[in-house]
Amino acid sequence: MSHNLLITGGAGFIGTNFVHFWLERHPRDRLIVLDALTYAGNKGNLDIFLGRENVVFVNGSICDQGLVERLFTEYKIDRVVNFAAESHVDRSIAGPDDFVNTNILGTYILLKVAKINWLDNSVCNHLFHHISTDEVYGSLQPEDAAFTESHQYAPNSPYSATKAASDHLVRSYNRTYGLKVTTSNCSNNYGAFQFPEKLIPLCLINILEGKQLPIYGDGSQIRDWLHVRDHCRGIELIIEKGTIGQTYNIGGDNEWKNIDVVTLICNTMNDLFKASRKLKTSFPQSPCARDEDAKSLITYVEDRLGHDIRYAIDATKIKSELNYSPAMTFEGGIKDTVEWYLKNKAWWTSIKERSN
């Protein structure tokens, strides 16, 4: 049976990867990709699919209720996968308004329209899957047990607070109205198509351009890293086999200190440059082009306000109930990611030019 999916935020990092993943696995489904194309959205990420009859791209906001209503009606949407969110902590600290509007109001509008179209019209075969983050749980000390789905919410930034609010709205529409919903809270993602301001692409691009690698505080903050393709596999399992009304944590079982992540990127880049004369020619500003260690670019900067010490996901539930496990090792995933950025210089240089 084929489905009509509304993929919100589908031109962003995780949304883009999900569109690629889903079309590989479910070529008969129709995907309506809705994205406001703010700074982190890039329609070009989806160019290879836009000639297909079963892929429709719509430039618009989830806060536009009239547009969302039209899409539900015109395309007979029976599944929503909600990636749309403002997601960068530093930006939320500098300007929370967009985070409140998109993450809270936008999610509410999606839920309201879904209720009208599905419940008020007795559409039984429907699902609203909401993508959230481990940051809603707050911060862990190094010795604390990892976050489970029952962990108390304790968000510490405007970003995580607005995501927590959206999670509660999704839950309420299931408990109050009976809307069929599932939620997933993921750990830090990495991989192809990630916006250059995030830690991993920022560092590898800065190495290529010979720029400093800024490390907050002493770099001891710990994150659980999840390859974006493993995240997409987890979402697929929840959509197809998850229990309605439940939340599932998707993690990588892969905790690293930030400084160790940057060191791994540096070492990976050192090795790739040593093996390729072409890289030295293509990126002459990099210290690696001169056979110098990329770690020479590491620079420690003042820590971020409200910086959480550690995030860690306990993914026991999705493993035991849905037979999920991450397939990508971190070392292999970093090498794969670095090689993607090396092969796609035009993609990230155009984004950097547009952002300046």
GROMACS .gro file of C-alpha atoms in nm:
model
  356
    1MET     CA    1   0.000   0.000   0.000
    2SER     CA    2   0.140   0.340  -0.096
    3HIS     CA    3   0.114   0.652   0.119
    4ASN     CA    4   0.108   1.028   0.074
    5LEU     CA    5   0.366   1.178   0.309
    6LEU     CA    6   0.400   1.541   0.407
    7ILE     CA    7   0.769   1.585   0.491
    8THR     CA    8   0.814   1.918   0.668
    9GLY     CA    9   1.162   2.068   0.677
   10GLY     CA   10   1.254   1.826   0.399
   11ALA     CA   11   1.522   2.053   0.249
   12GLY     CA   12   1.719   2.072   0.573
   13PHE     CA   13   1.996   1.839   0.684
   14ILE     CA   14   1.806   1.545   0.837
   15GLY     CA   15   1.495   1.601   0.626
   16THR     CA   16   1.699   1.586   0.305
   17ASN     CA   17   1.862   1.261   0.407
   18PHE     CA   18   1.523   1.119   0.501
   19VAL     CA   19   1.377   1.209   0.160
   20HIS     CA   20   1.670   1.036  -0.012
   21PHE     CA   21   1.639   0.736   0.221
   22TRP     CA   22   1.262   0.702   0.194
   23LEU     CA   23   1.250   0.722  -0.185
   24GLU     CA   24   1.516   0.451  -0.208
   25ARG     CA   25   1.314   0.226   0.020
   26HIS     CA   26   0.957   0.325  -0.075
   27PRO     CA   27   0.960   0.436  -0.440
   28ARG     CA   28   0.581   0.406  -0.478
   29ASP     CA   29   0.500   0.658  -0.203
   30ARG     CA   30   0.425   1.020  -0.289
   31LEU     CA   31   0.627   1.279  -0.097
   32ILE     CA   32   0.512   1.637  -0.051
   33VAL     CA   33   0.818   1.823   0.078
   34LEU     CA   34   0.736   2.148   0.257
   35ASP     CA   35   1.023   2.378   0.350
   36ALA     CA   36   1.045   2.751   0.418
   37LEU     CA   37   1.400   2.760   0.277
   38THR     CA   38   1.538   2.964   0.561
   39TYR     CA   39   1.917   2.979   0.599
   40ALA     CA   40   1.956   2.603   0.659
   41GLY     CA   41   1.717   2.484   0.387
   42ASN     CA   42   1.844   2.412   0.038
   43LYS     CA   43   1.610   2.309  -0.243
   44GLY     CA   44   1.914   2.197  -0.442
   45ASN     CA   45   1.951   1.905  -0.200
   46LEU     CA   46   1.647   1.751  -0.368
   47ASP     CA   47   1.710   1.840  -0.732
   48ILE     CA   48   1.760   1.480  -0.844
   49PHE     CA   49   1.403   1.396  -0.737
   50LEU     CA   50   1.207   1.702  -0.847
   51GLY     CA   51   1.130   1.571  -1.194
   52ARG     CA   52   0.944   1.271  -1.053
   53GLU     CA   53   0.566   1.258  -1.050
   54ASN     CA   54   0.566   1.132  -0.690
   55VAL     CA   55   0.779   1.415  -0.546
   56VAL     CA   56   0.638   1.764  -0.499
   57PHE     CA   57   0.837   2.049  -0.346
   58VAL     CA   58   0.651   2.339  -0.182
   59ASN     CA   59   0.829   2.651  -0.060
   60GLY     CA   60   0.635   2.754   0.247
   61SER     CA   61   0.611   2.756   0.624
   62ILE     CA   62   0.437   2.519   0.861
   63CYS     CA   63   0.311   2.836   1.030
   64ASP     CA   64   0.097   2.911   0.720
   65GLN     CA   65  -0.225   2.733   0.815
   66GLY     CA   66  -0.395   2.800   0.482
   67LEU     CA   67  -0.106   2.641   0.293
   68VAL     CA   68  -0.095   2.338   0.523
   69GLU     CA   69  -0.472   2.292   0.482
   70ARG     CA   70  -0.441   2.307   0.103
   71LEU     CA   71  -0.163   2.048   0.097
   72PHE     CA   72  -0.361   1.807   0.316
   73THR     CA   73  -0.665   1.838   0.092
   74GLU     CA   74  -0.497   1.849  -0.250
   75TYR     CA   75  -0.259   1.558  -0.189
   76LYS     CA   76  -0.472   1.349   0.048
   77ILE     CA   77  -0.195   1.340   0.309
   78ASP     CA   78  -0.212   1.036   0.536
   79ARG     CA   79   0.128   1.066   0.705
   80VAL     CA   80   0.319   1.364   0.842
   81VAL     CA   81   0.690   1.343   0.924
   82ASN     CA   82   0.771   1.668   1.100
   83PHE     CA   83   1.137   1.768   1.073
   84ALA     CA   84   1.065   2.141   1.045
   85ALA     CA   85   1.241   2.324   1.327
   86GLU     CA   86   1.483   2.598   1.408
   87SER     CA   87   1.763   2.395   1.562
   88HIS     CA   88   2.086   2.583   1.631
   89VAL     CA   89   2.141   2.656   2.000
   90ASP     CA   90   2.361   2.963   1.948
   91ARG     CA   91   2.100   3.119   1.720
   92SER     CA   92   1.826   3.048   1.975
   93ILE     CA   93   2.025   3.232   2.242
   94ALA     CA   94   2.077   3.534   2.015
   95GLY     CA   95   1.717   3.543   1.888
   96PRO     CA   96   1.453   3.309   2.032
   97ASP     CA   97   1.152   3.448   1.838
   98ASP     CA   98   1.191   3.226   1.529
   99PHE     CA   99   1.228   2.921   1.752
  100VAL     CA  100   0.904   2.995   1.937
  101ASN     CA  101   0.716   3.058   1.612
  102THR     CA  102   0.838   2.758   1.414
  103ASN     CA  103   0.890   2.496   1.682
  104ILE     CA  104   0.579   2.564   1.889
  105LEU     CA  105   0.325   2.748   1.674
  106GLY     CA  106   0.422   2.561   1.358
  107THR     CA  107   0.384   2.221   1.524
  108TYR     CA  108   0.047   2.328   1.667
  109ILE     CA  109  -0.079   2.429   1.323
  110LEU     CA  110   0.028   2.093   1.176
  111LEU     CA  111  -0.152   1.910   1.455
  112LYS     CA  112  -0.465   2.122   1.423
  113VAL     CA  113  -0.490   2.065   1.049
  114ALA     CA  114  -0.416   1.694   1.089
  115LYS     CA  115  -0.696   1.661   1.344
  116ILE     CA  116  -0.945   1.836   1.117
  117ASN     CA  117  -0.853   1.631   0.811
  118TRP     CA  118  -0.812   1.292   0.979
  119LEU     CA  119  -1.021   1.269   1.293
  120ASP     CA  120  -1.307   1.496   1.190
  121ASN     CA  121  -1.333   1.300   0.863
  122SER     CA  122  -1.291   0.953   1.019
  123VAL     CA  123  -0.962   0.881   0.839
  124CYS     CA  124  -0.837   0.587   1.044
  125ASN     CA  125  -0.517   0.511   0.850
  126HIS     CA  126  -0.303   0.809   0.948
  127LEU     CA  127   0.015   0.890   1.141
  128PHE     CA  128   0.183   1.204   1.268
  129HIS     CA  129   0.551   1.137   1.340
  130HIS     CA  130   0.734   1.413   1.524
  131ILE     CA  131   1.114   1.449   1.524
  132SER     CA  132   1.262   1.578   1.848
  133THR     CA  133   1.599   1.589   2.021
  134ASP     CA  134   1.782   1.458   2.325
  135GLU     CA  135   1.834   1.820   2.434
  136VAL     CA  136   1.481   1.834   2.579
  137TYR     CA  137   1.605   1.614   2.863
  138GLY     CA  138   1.864   1.870   2.973
  139SER     CA  139   2.219   1.788   3.073
  140LEU     CA  140   2.389   1.487   3.229
  141GLN     CA  141   2.690   1.462   3.454
  142PRO     CA  142   2.963   1.226   3.328
  143GLU     CA  143   2.861   0.954   3.577
  144ASP     CA  144   2.484   0.977   3.515
  145ALA     CA  145   2.283   0.709   3.336
  146ALA     CA  146   2.183   0.792   2.979
  147PHE     CA  147   1.846   0.948   2.896
  148THR     CA  148   1.554   0.708   2.872
  149GLU     CA  149   1.211   0.796   2.732
  150SER     CA  150   1.080   0.843   3.088
  151HIS     CA  151   1.351   1.095   3.183
  152GLN     CA  152   1.212   1.423   3.314
  153TYR     CA  153   1.226   1.710   3.066
  154ALA     CA  154   1.470   1.984   3.172
  155PRO     CA  155   1.558   2.198   2.866
  156ASN     CA  156   1.837   2.452   2.911
  157SER     CA  157   1.822   2.669   2.596
  158PRO     CA  158   1.544   2.846   2.405
  159TYR     CA  159   1.594   2.586   2.130
  160SER     CA  160   1.546   2.284   2.355
  161ALA     CA  161   1.263   2.454   2.548
  162THR     CA  162   1.065   2.511   2.229
  163LYS     CA  163   1.126   2.154   2.115
  164ALA     CA  164   1.006   2.030   2.455
  165ALA     CA  165   0.689   2.236   2.415
  166SER     CA  166   0.626   2.086   2.072
  167ASP     CA  167   0.674   1.734   2.212
  168HIS     CA  168   0.410   1.802   2.475
  169LEU     CA  169   0.167   1.933   2.212
  170VAL     CA  170   0.209   1.618   2.004
  171ARG     CA  171   0.150   1.398   2.309
  172SER     CA  172  -0.160   1.599   2.405
  173TYR     CA  173  -0.321   1.551   2.063
  174ASN     CA  174  -0.292   1.176   2.107
  175ARG     CA  175  -0.414   1.167   2.466
  176THR     CA  176  -0.692   1.425   2.423
  177TYR     CA  177  -0.820   1.365   2.071
  178GLY     CA  178  -0.687   1.022   1.975
  179LEU     CA  179  -0.465   1.145   1.692
  180LYS     CA  180  -0.225   0.868   1.595
  181VAL     CA  181   0.119   1.004   1.679
  182THR     CA  182   0.472   0.883   1.745
  183THR     CA  183   0.775   1.083   1.855
  184SER     CA  184   1.147   1.020   1.828
  185ASN     CA  185   1.419   1.193   2.029
  186CYS     CA  186   1.756   1.162   1.861
  187SER     CA  187   2.114   1.227   1.963
  188ASN     CA  188   2.354   1.451   1.766
  189ASN     CA  189   2.336   1.372   1.394
  190TYR     CA  190   2.616   1.402   1.141
  191GLY     CA  191   2.664   1.317   0.774
  192ALA     CA  192   2.608   1.455   0.424
  193PHE     CA  193   2.419   1.783   0.365
  194GLN     CA  194   2.475   1.919   0.718
  195PHE     CA  195   2.477   2.299   0.736
  196PRO     CA  196   2.834   2.431   0.777
  197GLU     CA  197   2.774   2.599   1.114
  198LYS     CA  198   2.746   2.264   1.296
  199LEU     CA  199   3.053   2.121   1.471
  200ILE     CA  200   3.163   1.847   1.231
  201PRO     CA  201   3.119   2.028   0.896
  202LEU     CA  202   3.248   2.353   1.048
  203CYS     CA  203   3.570   2.187   1.157
  204LEU     CA  204   3.637   1.992   0.841
  205ILE     CA  205   3.567   2.296   0.618
  206ASN     CA  206   3.785   2.517   0.838
  207ILE     CA  207   4.068   2.266   0.803
  208LEU     CA  208   4.032   2.285   0.425
  209GLU     CA  209   4.041   2.665   0.438
  210GLY     CA  210   4.318   2.688   0.698
  211LYS     CA  211   4.096   2.857   0.957
  212GLN     CA  212   4.086   2.811   1.333
  213LEU     CA  213   3.887   2.527   1.489
  214PRO     CA  214   3.695   2.693   1.775
  215ILE     CA  215   3.645   2.469   2.079
  216TYR     CA  216   3.408   2.587   2.353
  217GLY     CA  217   3.567   2.585   2.700
  218ASP     CA  218   3.805   2.290   2.734
  219GLY     CA  219   3.617   2.073   2.484
  220SER     CA  220   3.514   1.821   2.749
  221GLN     CA  221   3.142   1.836   2.663
  222ILE     CA  222   3.017   1.489   2.572
  223ARG     CA  223   2.773   1.407   2.293
  224ASP     CA  224   2.625   1.082   2.161
  225TRP     CA  225   2.679   1.087   1.783
  226LEU     CA  226   2.441   0.924   1.536
  227HIS     CA  227   2.496   0.894   1.162
  228VAL     CA  228   2.202   1.051   0.981
  229ARG     CA  229   2.136   0.733   0.778
  230ASP     CA  230   2.107   0.534   1.102
  231HIS     CA  231   1.864   0.798   1.226
  232CYS     CA  232   1.653   0.758   0.910
  233ARG     CA  233   1.644   0.381   0.961
  234GLY     CA  234   1.519   0.434   1.314
  235ILE     CA  235   1.244   0.668   1.197
  236GLU     CA  236   1.137   0.416   0.933
  237LEU     CA  237   1.106   0.144   1.197
  238ILE     CA  238   0.894   0.368   1.421
  239ILE     CA  239   0.664   0.471   1.133
  240GLU     CA  240   0.614   0.112   1.023
  241LYS     CA  241   0.617  -0.079   1.352
  242GLY     CA  242   0.611   0.168   1.641
  243THR     CA  243   0.334   0.176   1.902
  244ILE     CA  244   0.095   0.468   1.862
  245GLY     CA  245   0.136   0.733   2.131
  246GLN     CA  246   0.486   0.620   2.221
  247THR     CA  247   0.821   0.800   2.219
  248TYR     CA  248   1.139   0.628   2.104
  249ASN     CA  249   1.496   0.742   2.167
  250ILE     CA  250   1.726   0.694   1.867
  251GLY     CA  251   2.092   0.699   1.970
  252GLY     CA  252   2.426   0.591   1.838
  253ASP     CA  253   2.572   0.426   2.150
  254ASN     CA  254   2.863   0.651   2.066
  255GLU     CA  255   2.967   0.907   2.328
  256TRP     CA  256   3.261   1.133   2.247
  257LYS     CA  257   3.406   1.448   2.401
  258ASN     CA  258   3.394   1.741   2.161
  259ILE     CA  259   3.772   1.776   2.162
  260ASP     CA  260   3.807   1.407   2.072
  261VAL     CA  261   3.563   1.448   1.783
  262VAL     CA  262   3.767   1.738   1.647
  263THR     CA  263   4.087   1.539   1.692
  264LEU     CA  264   3.938   1.248   1.496
  265ILE     CA  265   3.839   1.485   1.213
  266CYS     CA  266   4.192   1.630   1.212
  267ASN     CA  267   4.354   1.287   1.199
  268THR     CA  268   4.118   1.172   0.925
  269MET     CA  269   4.200   1.481   0.720
  270ASN     CA  270   4.574   1.436   0.779
  271ASP     CA  271   4.556   1.081   0.645
  272LEU     CA  272   4.348   1.172   0.339
  273PHE     CA  273   4.584   1.454   0.240
  274LYS     CA  274   4.888   1.232   0.281
  275ALA     CA  275   4.733   0.984   0.039
  276SER     CA  276   4.625   1.238  -0.225
  277ARG     CA  277   4.834   1.494  -0.410
  278LYS     CA  278   4.511   1.621  -0.569
  279LEU     CA  279   4.377   1.732  -0.232
  280LYS     CA  280   4.690   1.935  -0.167
  281THR     CA  281   4.640   2.113  -0.498
  282SER     CA  282   4.266   2.163  -0.447
  283PHE     CA  283   4.295   2.303  -0.093
  284PRO     CA  284   4.631   2.484  -0.073
  285GLN     CA  285   4.523   2.693   0.231
  286SER     CA  286   4.498   2.384   0.449
  287PRO     CA  287   4.793   2.304   0.676
  288CYS     CA  288   4.751   1.946   0.553
  289ALA     CA  289   4.857   2.063   0.207
  290ARG     CA  290   5.193   2.151   0.362
  291ASP     CA  291   5.211   1.821   0.552
  292GLU     CA  292   5.135   2.004   0.876
  293ASP     CA  293   4.905   1.863   1.142
  294ALA     CA  294   4.545   1.989   1.118
  295LYS     CA  295   4.534   1.994   1.499
  296SER     CA  296   4.751   2.308   1.487
  297LEU     CA  297   4.427   2.495   1.405
  298ILE     CA  298   4.254   2.402   1.734
  299THR     CA  299   4.170   2.716   1.933
  300TYR     CA  300   3.989   2.727   2.267
  301VAL     CA  301   3.719   2.995   2.304
  302GLU     CA  302   3.490   3.112   2.584
  303ASP     CA  303   3.223   2.856   2.665
  304ARG     CA  304   2.867   2.900   2.540
  305LEU     CA  305   2.596   3.028   2.775
  306GLY     CA  306   2.406   2.740   2.938
  307HIS     CA  307   2.624   2.484   2.763
  308ASP     CA  308   2.506   2.133   2.855
  309ILE     CA  309   2.780   1.906   2.987
  310ARG     CA  310   2.668   1.578   2.838
  311TYR     CA  311   2.393   1.422   2.630
  312ALA     CA  312   2.357   1.046   2.606
  313ILE     CA  313   2.070   0.838   2.469
  314ASP     CA  314   1.959   0.505   2.609
  315ALA     CA  315   1.814   0.337   2.299
  316THR     CA  316   1.711   0.013   2.474
  317LYS     CA  317   1.342   0.061   2.392
  318ILE     CA  318   1.376   0.093   2.015
  319LYS     CA  319   1.630  -0.189   2.013
  320SER     CA  320   1.415  -0.431   2.208
  321GLU     CA  321   1.076  -0.339   2.056
  322LEU     CA  322   1.173  -0.265   1.695
  323ASN     CA  323   1.505  -0.449   1.656
  324TYR     CA  324   1.699  -0.130   1.585
  325SER     CA  325   2.076  -0.096   1.599
  326PRO     CA  326   2.310   0.164   1.446
  327ALA     CA  327   2.505   0.024   1.151
  328MET     CA  328   2.775   0.289   1.110
  329THR     CA  329   3.085   0.310   1.329
  330PHE     CA  330   3.187   0.665   1.420
  331GLU     CA  331   3.533   0.636   1.264
  332GLY     CA  332   3.382   0.502   0.942
  333GLY     CA  333   3.104   0.759   0.950
  334ILE     CA  334   3.347   1.050   0.995
  335LYS     CA  335   3.560   0.927   0.704
  336ASP     CA  336   3.247   0.891   0.490
  337THR     CA  337   3.131   1.242   0.588
  338VAL     CA  338   3.470   1.403   0.524
  339GLU     CA  339   3.487   1.240   0.181
  340TRP     CA  340   3.137   1.365   0.097
  341TYR     CA  341   3.234   1.725   0.177
  342LEU     CA  342   3.555   1.688  -0.023
  343LYS     CA  343   3.356   1.572  -0.325
  344ASN     CA  344   3.087   1.838  -0.285
  345LYS     CA  345   3.286   2.160  -0.248
  346ALA     CA  346   3.043   2.349  -0.472
  347TRP     CA  347   2.757   2.264  -0.236
  348TRP     CA  348   2.913   2.407   0.080
  349THR     CA  349   3.092   2.699  -0.084
  350SER     CA  350   2.761   2.821  -0.231
  351ILE     CA  351   2.600   2.800   0.114
  352LYS     CA  352   2.884   2.993   0.275
  353GLU     CA  353   2.863   3.261   0.005
  354ARG     CA  354   2.488   3.291   0.055
  355SER     CA  355   2.532   3.320   0.433
  356ASN     CA  356   2.793   3.597   0.416
   0.00000   0.00000   0.00000
